[in-house]
């Protein structure tokens, strides 16, 4: 069992694997968000907002950790605060367009869904920022 988990951890660190997972997630998210679903009144009101929040949290984490160089995989394009801010704006724009594109396929665009998307992205990007800050802050100082 240990070898299976170590294999998964090694695979998750491979830049090409992370890129493939990110692309697959983006495609899956786009498809799922555009499949018409019947209204289910009374089934946990607000559940769709939680789904939007979670989906965009994961999306923002995947995009923020997209490796730039395949050689080392340690850098990402969004390694700065400004880069994370730009990514937040791009995700918010994508989420808005995504909501508008739901109308032609029989779904109802909802401003609160967009707000949940933005909140999820902000939460994911904050997690990435805090993890990077902790990793840098906890490294031993060289004399």
Short mmCIF file of C-alpha atoms in Angstrom, two decimals:
data_model
loop_
_atom_site.label_atom_id
_atom_site.label_comp_id
_atom_site.label_asym_id
_atom_site.label_seq_id
_atom_site.Cartn_x
_atom_site.Cartn_y
_atom_site.Cartn_z
CA UNK A 1 0.00 0.00 0.00
CA UNK A 2 2.84 2.40 0.75
CA UNK A 3 4.24 2.03 -2.75
CA UNK A 4 0.86 2.96 -4.25
CA UNK A 5 0.72 6.21 -2.25
CA UNK A 6 4.33 7.06 -2.99
CA UNK A 7 3.59 6.49 -6.69
CA UNK A 8 0.61 8.87 -6.51
CA UNK A 9 2.67 11.52 -4.71
CA UNK A 10 5.47 11.28 -7.27
CA UNK A 11 2.98 11.42 -10.14
CA UNK A 12 1.26 14.47 -8.65
CA UNK A 13 4.57 16.31 -8.58
CA UNK A 14 5.31 15.69 -12.25
CA UNK A 15 4.66 18.91 -14.20
CA UNK A 16 3.15 17.16 -17.21
CA UNK A 17 0.80 15.20 -14.96
CA UNK A 18 -0.33 18.37 -13.20
CA UNK A 19 -0.93 20.04 -16.57
CA UNK A 20 -2.97 17.10 -17.85
CA UNK A 21 -5.06 17.00 -14.68
CA UNK A 22 -5.70 20.75 -14.94
CA UNK A 23 -6.78 20.55 -18.58
CA UNK A 24 -9.00 17.52 -17.89
CA UNK A 25 -10.58 19.31 -14.93
CA UNK A 26 -11.24 22.48 -16.98
CA UNK A 27 -12.89 20.52 -19.78
CA UNK A 28 -14.96 18.45 -17.35
CA UNK A 29 -16.03 21.56 -15.42
CA UNK A 30 -17.12 23.33 -18.60
CA UNK A 31 -19.16 20.32 -19.76
CA UNK A 32 -20.79 19.73 -16.38
CA UNK A 33 -21.69 23.41 -15.98
CA UNK A 34 -23.49 23.35 -19.34
CA UNK A 35 -25.54 20.16 -19.03
CA UNK A 36 -29.20 21.04 -18.51
CA UNK A 37 -30.43 19.82 -15.13
CA UNK A 38 -34.04 19.65 -13.99
CA UNK A 39 -35.08 21.91 -11.13
CA UNK A 40 -35.24 20.00 -7.87
CA UNK A 41 -37.11 22.25 -5.44
CA UNK A 42 -36.72 21.41 -1.78
CA UNK A 43 -33.45 19.51 -2.21
CA UNK A 44 -31.00 21.35 0.05
CA UNK A 45 -31.50 24.95 -1.01
CA UNK A 46 -28.21 26.56 -1.93
CA UNK A 47 -26.45 23.27 -2.66
CA UNK A 48 -25.64 24.48 -6.17
CA UNK A 49 -23.81 27.46 -4.67
CA UNK A 50 -21.66 25.10 -2.61
CA UNK A 51 -20.91 23.10 -5.77
CA UNK A 52 -19.90 26.29 -7.61
CA UNK A 53 -17.73 27.37 -4.66
CA UNK A 54 -15.94 24.02 -4.50
CA UNK A 55 -15.50 23.70 -8.25
CA UNK A 56 -13.89 27.12 -8.59
CA UNK A 57 -11.75 26.61 -5.49
CA UNK A 58 -10.23 23.55 -7.12
CA UNK A 59 -9.94 25.33 -10.49
CA UNK A 60 -8.07 28.27 -8.97
CA UNK A 61 -5.66 25.99 -7.10
CA UNK A 62 -4.93 23.99 -10.24
CA UNK A 63 -4.36 27.11 -12.34
CA UNK A 64 -2.26 28.83 -9.67
CA UNK A 65 0.04 25.84 -9.45
CA UNK A 66 0.33 25.28 -13.22
CA UNK A 67 4.04 24.61 -13.78
CA UNK A 68 5.86 26.96 -16.12
CA UNK A 69 8.98 24.95 -16.77
CA UNK A 70 8.73 21.24 -17.42
CA UNK A 71 12.34 20.75 -16.29
CA UNK A 72 11.94 21.56 -12.64
CA UNK A 73 8.22 22.08 -12.13
CA UNK A 74 8.88 24.21 -9.07
CA UNK A 75 7.92 27.57 -10.51
CA UNK A 76 4.52 28.65 -11.62
CA UNK A 77 3.44 31.63 -13.66
CA UNK A 78 1.46 32.90 -10.72
CA UNK A 79 4.27 32.89 -8.18
CA UNK A 80 3.80 36.52 -7.19
CA UNK A 81 0.98 38.37 -5.48
CA UNK A 82 0.36 40.34 -8.67
CA UNK A 83 0.22 37.11 -10.64
CA UNK A 84 -2.35 35.65 -8.26
CA UNK A 85 -4.35 38.89 -8.50
CA UNK A 86 -4.35 38.74 -12.29
CA UNK A 87 -5.40 35.09 -12.14
CA UNK A 88 -8.28 36.06 -9.82
CA UNK A 89 -9.51 38.63 -12.36
CA UNK A 90 -9.23 36.13 -15.24
CA UNK A 91 -11.11 33.45 -13.29
CA UNK A 92 -13.85 35.97 -12.40
CA UNK A 93 -14.20 36.91 -16.08
CA UNK A 94 -14.30 33.25 -17.11
CA UNK A 95 -16.90 32.50 -14.44
CA UNK A 96 -19.08 35.36 -15.70
CA UNK A 97 -18.83 34.19 -19.30
CA UNK A 98 -19.51 30.63 -18.13
CA UNK A 99 -22.72 31.79 -16.43
CA UNK A 100 -23.87 33.69 -19.51
CA UNK A 101 -23.19 30.68 -21.76
CA UNK A 102 -25.55 28.56 -19.68
CA UNK A 103 -28.62 30.32 -21.11
CA UNK A 104 -28.35 28.87 -24.65
CA UNK A 105 -28.31 25.29 -23.29
CA UNK A 106 -31.42 25.67 -21.16
CA UNK A 107 -29.84 26.54 -17.83
CA UNK A 108 -30.52 29.71 -15.92
CA UNK A 109 -27.60 32.11 -15.47
CA UNK A 110 -27.52 33.25 -11.86
CA UNK A 111 -25.61 36.18 -10.39
CA UNK A 112 -25.33 34.31 -7.07
CA UNK A 113 -23.68 31.37 -8.87
CA UNK A 114 -21.12 33.81 -10.25
CA UNK A 115 -20.59 35.22 -6.77
CA UNK A 116 -20.08 31.67 -5.42
CA UNK A 117 -17.56 31.05 -8.23
CA UNK A 118 -15.62 34.18 -7.29
CA UNK A 119 -15.68 33.34 -3.58
CA UNK A 120 -14.45 29.82 -4.32
CA UNK A 121 -11.65 31.13 -6.51
CA UNK A 122 -10.65 33.65 -3.84
CA UNK A 123 -10.56 30.90 -1.24
CA UNK A 124 -8.42 28.65 -3.45
CA UNK A 125 -6.00 31.44 -4.37
CA UNK A 126 -5.72 32.46 -0.72
CA UNK A 127 -4.85 28.86 0.17
CA UNK A 128 -2.13 28.84 -2.50
CA UNK A 129 -0.76 32.18 -1.27
CA UNK A 130 -0.70 31.03 2.38
CA UNK A 131 0.99 27.73 1.48
CA UNK A 132 3.66 29.54 -0.54
CA UNK A 133 4.19 32.08 2.25
CA UNK A 134 4.49 29.30 4.85
CA UNK A 135 6.92 27.33 2.69
CA UNK A 136 9.15 30.37 2.23
CA UNK A 137 8.84 31.56 5.83
CA UNK A 138 9.60 28.17 7.36
CA UNK A 139 12.74 27.54 5.33
CA UNK A 140 15.88 27.77 7.44
CA UNK A 141 17.82 30.97 6.91
CA UNK A 142 21.28 30.68 5.40
CA UNK A 143 24.04 32.42 7.29
#
